[in-house]
């Protein structure tokens, strides 16, 4: 079966750095997405990785290792507004998005 | 670009009635749209894939006669929840793919519709 695993909840301090991990087992791979979802709102796109390595975009970076079926989202200089759920999703062989359950990130002052 | 809207943003209905949710692509043509459902503290669950001019493809376990999807034009897909029950109360979100924009097969999401069935 297809499976995406990510931690349920993480807590970090304002101004710090946090890494959210995602491991996956899917039938085929056509890229991995990270989305941010604030409570009661729809997800918004953060990043896309299809090749191994690190993609940096401002305070957010995303890493992929296809051989390990592993990705992480790195958030630097955390701000209170970063409190949200972070969803990992993999595009499978049919270009269907398989979603993880999401990681709820709590930022404390 | 690539803006997706949904209407209504929230709706309360009585058990047994039907509710229609509209999903529109405002500045692009969407041949494929997706309908998701999300229960509190859970991830997105894909309900169906909606293709313009053809029948929707439903995920396993989703009743096609209960959740009617119509994708009659390149900018509009509708989801009708028929004979709604309290257990249908959820957050319904649509999305669209825009192959020419963003990451390959990136999905752009509408703001969601919160349905409460009393």
Short mmCIF file of N, CA and C in Angstrom, two decimals, chain B residues 17-77:
data_model
loop_
_atom_site.label_atom_id
_atom_site.label_comp_id
_atom_site.label_asym_id
_atom_site.label_seq_id
_atom_site.Cartn_x
_atom_site.Cartn_y
_atom_site.Cartn_z
N UNK B 17 -31.70 17.16 3.59
CA UNK B 17 -31.69 18.12 2.48
C UNK B 17 -30.41 17.96 1.66
N UNK B 18 -30.36 18.66 0.53
CA UNK B 18 -29.19 18.61 -0.35
C UNK B 18 -28.49 19.95 -0.36
N UNK B 19 -27.20 19.90 -0.52
CA UNK B 19 -26.38 21.12 -0.54
C UNK B 19 -25.45 21.08 -1.74
N UNK B 20 -25.37 22.20 -2.45
CA UNK B 20 -24.48 22.29 -3.60
C UNK B 20 -23.32 23.23 -3.29
N UNK B 21 -22.12 22.76 -3.59
CA UNK B 21 -20.91 23.57 -3.39
C UNK B 21 -20.28 23.81 -4.76
N UNK B 22 -19.95 25.06 -5.02
CA UNK B 22 -19.36 25.42 -6.32
C UNK B 22 -17.87 25.67 -6.19
N UNK B 23 -17.14 25.23 -7.18
CA UNK B 23 -15.70 25.46 -7.23
C UNK B 23 -15.38 26.09 -8.59
N UNK B 24 -14.80 27.26 -8.57
CA UNK B 24 -14.51 27.98 -9.81
C UNK B 24 -13.03 28.31 -9.95
N UNK B 25 -12.52 28.13 -11.16
CA UNK B 25 -11.19 28.63 -11.46
C UNK B 25 -11.38 30.02 -12.06
N UNK B 26 -10.78 31.02 -11.43
CA UNK B 26 -11.08 32.41 -11.79
C UNK B 26 -10.25 32.94 -12.95
N UNK B 27 -9.04 32.49 -13.09
CA UNK B 27 -8.18 33.09 -14.11
C UNK B 27 -7.48 32.05 -14.97
N UNK B 28 -8.04 30.85 -15.00
CA UNK B 28 -7.46 29.81 -15.84
C UNK B 28 -8.53 28.77 -16.12
N UNK B 29 -8.25 27.92 -17.08
CA UNK B 29 -9.17 26.85 -17.40
C UNK B 29 -8.69 25.55 -16.75
N UNK B 30 -9.57 24.92 -16.03
CA UNK B 30 -9.20 23.71 -15.29
C UNK B 30 -9.89 22.50 -15.88
N UNK B 31 -9.14 21.69 -16.59
CA UNK B 31 -9.73 20.47 -17.14
C UNK B 31 -9.92 19.42 -16.05
N UNK B 32 -9.11 19.52 -15.00
CA UNK B 32 -9.20 18.56 -13.91
C UNK B 32 -9.30 19.29 -12.58
N UNK B 33 -10.30 18.93 -11.82
CA UNK B 33 -10.45 19.45 -10.47
C UNK B 33 -10.59 18.27 -9.50
N UNK B 34 -10.25 18.52 -8.27
CA UNK B 34 -10.30 17.49 -7.24
C UNK B 34 -11.18 17.96 -6.09
N UNK B 35 -11.90 17.02 -5.52
CA UNK B 35 -12.71 17.31 -4.34
C UNK B 35 -12.16 16.51 -3.16
N UNK B 36 -11.91 17.23 -2.07
CA UNK B 36 -11.39 16.63 -0.86
C UNK B 36 -12.38 16.87 0.29
N UNK B 37 -12.25 16.01 1.29
CA UNK B 37 -12.99 16.20 2.53
C UNK B 37 -11.97 16.11 3.66
N UNK B 38 -12.15 16.94 4.66
CA UNK B 38 -11.22 16.92 5.78
C UNK B 38 -12.00 17.02 7.08
N UNK B 39 -11.86 15.97 7.91
CA UNK B 39 -12.48 15.99 9.23
C UNK B 39 -11.49 16.63 10.20
N UNK B 40 -12.00 17.13 11.33
CA UNK B 40 -11.13 17.82 12.29
C UNK B 40 -9.91 17.00 12.67
N UNK B 41 -8.77 17.64 12.64
CA UNK B 41 -7.49 17.05 13.04
C UNK B 41 -7.08 15.86 12.17
N UNK B 42 -7.64 15.77 10.99
CA UNK B 42 -7.25 14.71 10.06
C UNK B 42 -6.75 15.32 8.76
N UNK B 43 -6.11 14.49 7.96
CA UNK B 43 -5.57 15.00 6.70
C UNK B 43 -6.64 15.05 5.62
N UNK B 44 -6.24 15.55 4.50
CA UNK B 44 -7.15 15.63 3.37
C UNK B 44 -7.45 14.23 2.84
N UNK B 45 -8.71 13.99 2.55
CA UNK B 45 -9.11 12.72 1.95
C UNK B 45 -9.68 13.02 0.58
N UNK B 46 -9.04 12.49 -0.46
CA UNK B 46 -9.54 12.71 -1.81
C UNK B 46 -10.85 11.96 -1.98
N UNK B 47 -11.88 12.69 -2.44
CA UNK B 47 -13.18 12.06 -2.67
C UNK B 47 -13.31 11.64 -4.13
N UNK B 48 -12.95 12.55 -5.02
CA UNK B 48 -13.15 12.28 -6.44
C UNK B 48 -12.33 13.22 -7.29
N UNK B 49 -12.07 12.77 -8.49
CA UNK B 49 -11.40 13.59 -9.50
C UNK B 49 -12.44 13.95 -10.56
N UNK B 50 -12.55 15.23 -10.81
CA UNK B 50 -13.58 15.73 -11.71
C UNK B 50 -12.94 16.18 -13.02
N UNK B 51 -13.39 15.61 -14.13
CA UNK B 51 -12.86 15.96 -15.44
C UNK B 51 -13.94 16.65 -16.27
N UNK B 52 -13.58 17.76 -16.86
CA UNK B 52 -14.53 18.53 -17.64
C UNK B 52 -15.12 17.69 -18.77
N UNK B 53 -16.43 17.66 -18.83
CA UNK B 53 -17.12 16.97 -19.92
C UNK B 53 -17.25 15.47 -19.78
N UNK B 54 -16.78 14.93 -18.65
CA UNK B 54 -16.92 13.49 -18.46
C UNK B 54 -17.29 13.19 -17.02
N UNK B 55 -17.55 11.91 -16.76
CA UNK B 55 -17.95 11.53 -15.41
C UNK B 55 -16.77 11.61 -14.45
N UNK B 56 -17.09 11.92 -13.22
CA UNK B 56 -16.04 12.00 -12.21
C UNK B 56 -15.57 10.61 -11.83
N UNK B 57 -14.34 10.53 -11.38
CA UNK B 57 -13.77 9.28 -10.88
C UNK B 57 -13.76 9.34 -9.36
N UNK B 58 -14.49 8.44 -8.73
CA UNK B 58 -14.63 8.46 -7.28
C UNK B 58 -13.63 7.52 -6.63
N UNK B 59 -13.16 7.92 -5.46
CA UNK B 59 -12.28 7.07 -4.67
C UNK B 59 -13.09 5.97 -4.00
N UNK B 60 -12.39 4.91 -3.67
CA UNK B 60 -13.05 3.78 -3.02
C UNK B 60 -13.71 4.22 -1.73
N UNK B 61 -14.95 3.80 -1.56
CA UNK B 61 -15.66 4.13 -0.34
C UNK B 61 -16.49 5.39 -0.42
N UNK B 62 -16.37 6.14 -1.49
CA UNK B 62 -17.15 7.36 -1.66
C UNK B 62 -18.37 7.05 -2.52
N UNK B 63 -19.55 7.33 -2.00
CA UNK B 63 -20.79 7.00 -2.71
C UNK B 63 -21.06 8.03 -3.81
N UNK B 64 -21.01 7.60 -5.04
CA UNK B 64 -21.19 8.54 -6.15
C UNK B 64 -22.62 9.05 -6.24
N UNK B 65 -23.58 8.27 -5.74
CA UNK B 65 -24.96 8.72 -5.79
C UNK B 65 -25.29 9.72 -4.68
N UNK B 66 -24.43 9.76 -3.69
CA UNK B 66 -24.63 10.69 -2.59
C UNK B 66 -23.87 12.00 -2.82
N UNK B 67 -22.70 11.87 -3.39
CA UNK B 67 -21.86 13.04 -3.67
C UNK B 67 -21.79 13.21 -5.19
N UNK B 68 -22.70 14.03 -5.69
CA UNK B 68 -22.82 14.22 -7.13
C UNK B 68 -21.86 15.32 -7.60
N UNK B 69 -21.05 14.97 -8.58
CA UNK B 69 -20.09 15.93 -9.10
C UNK B 69 -20.40 16.21 -10.56
N UNK B 70 -20.42 17.51 -10.88
CA UNK B 70 -20.66 17.94 -12.25
C UNK B 70 -19.59 18.93 -12.65
N UNK B 71 -18.93 18.65 -13.75
CA UNK B 71 -17.85 19.54 -14.23
C UNK B 71 -18.23 19.94 -15.65
N UNK B 72 -19.22 20.82 -15.73
CA UNK B 72 -19.84 21.14 -17.01
C UNK B 72 -19.04 22.12 -17.86
N UNK B 73 -18.15 22.86 -17.22
CA UNK B 73 -17.36 23.82 -18.00
C UNK B 73 -15.92 23.81 -17.50
N UNK B 74 -15.06 24.50 -18.21
CA UNK B 74 -13.64 24.51 -17.86
C UNK B 74 -13.34 25.38 -16.65
N UNK B 75 -14.35 26.08 -16.13
CA UNK B 75 -14.11 26.95 -14.98
C UNK B 75 -15.00 26.62 -13.79
N UNK B 76 -15.84 25.60 -13.91
CA UNK B 76 -16.78 25.33 -12.82
C UNK B 76 -16.98 23.84 -12.60
N UNK B 77 -16.81 23.43 -11.35
CA UNK B 77 -17.17 22.08 -10.93
C UNK B 77 -18.05 22.22 -9.70
#
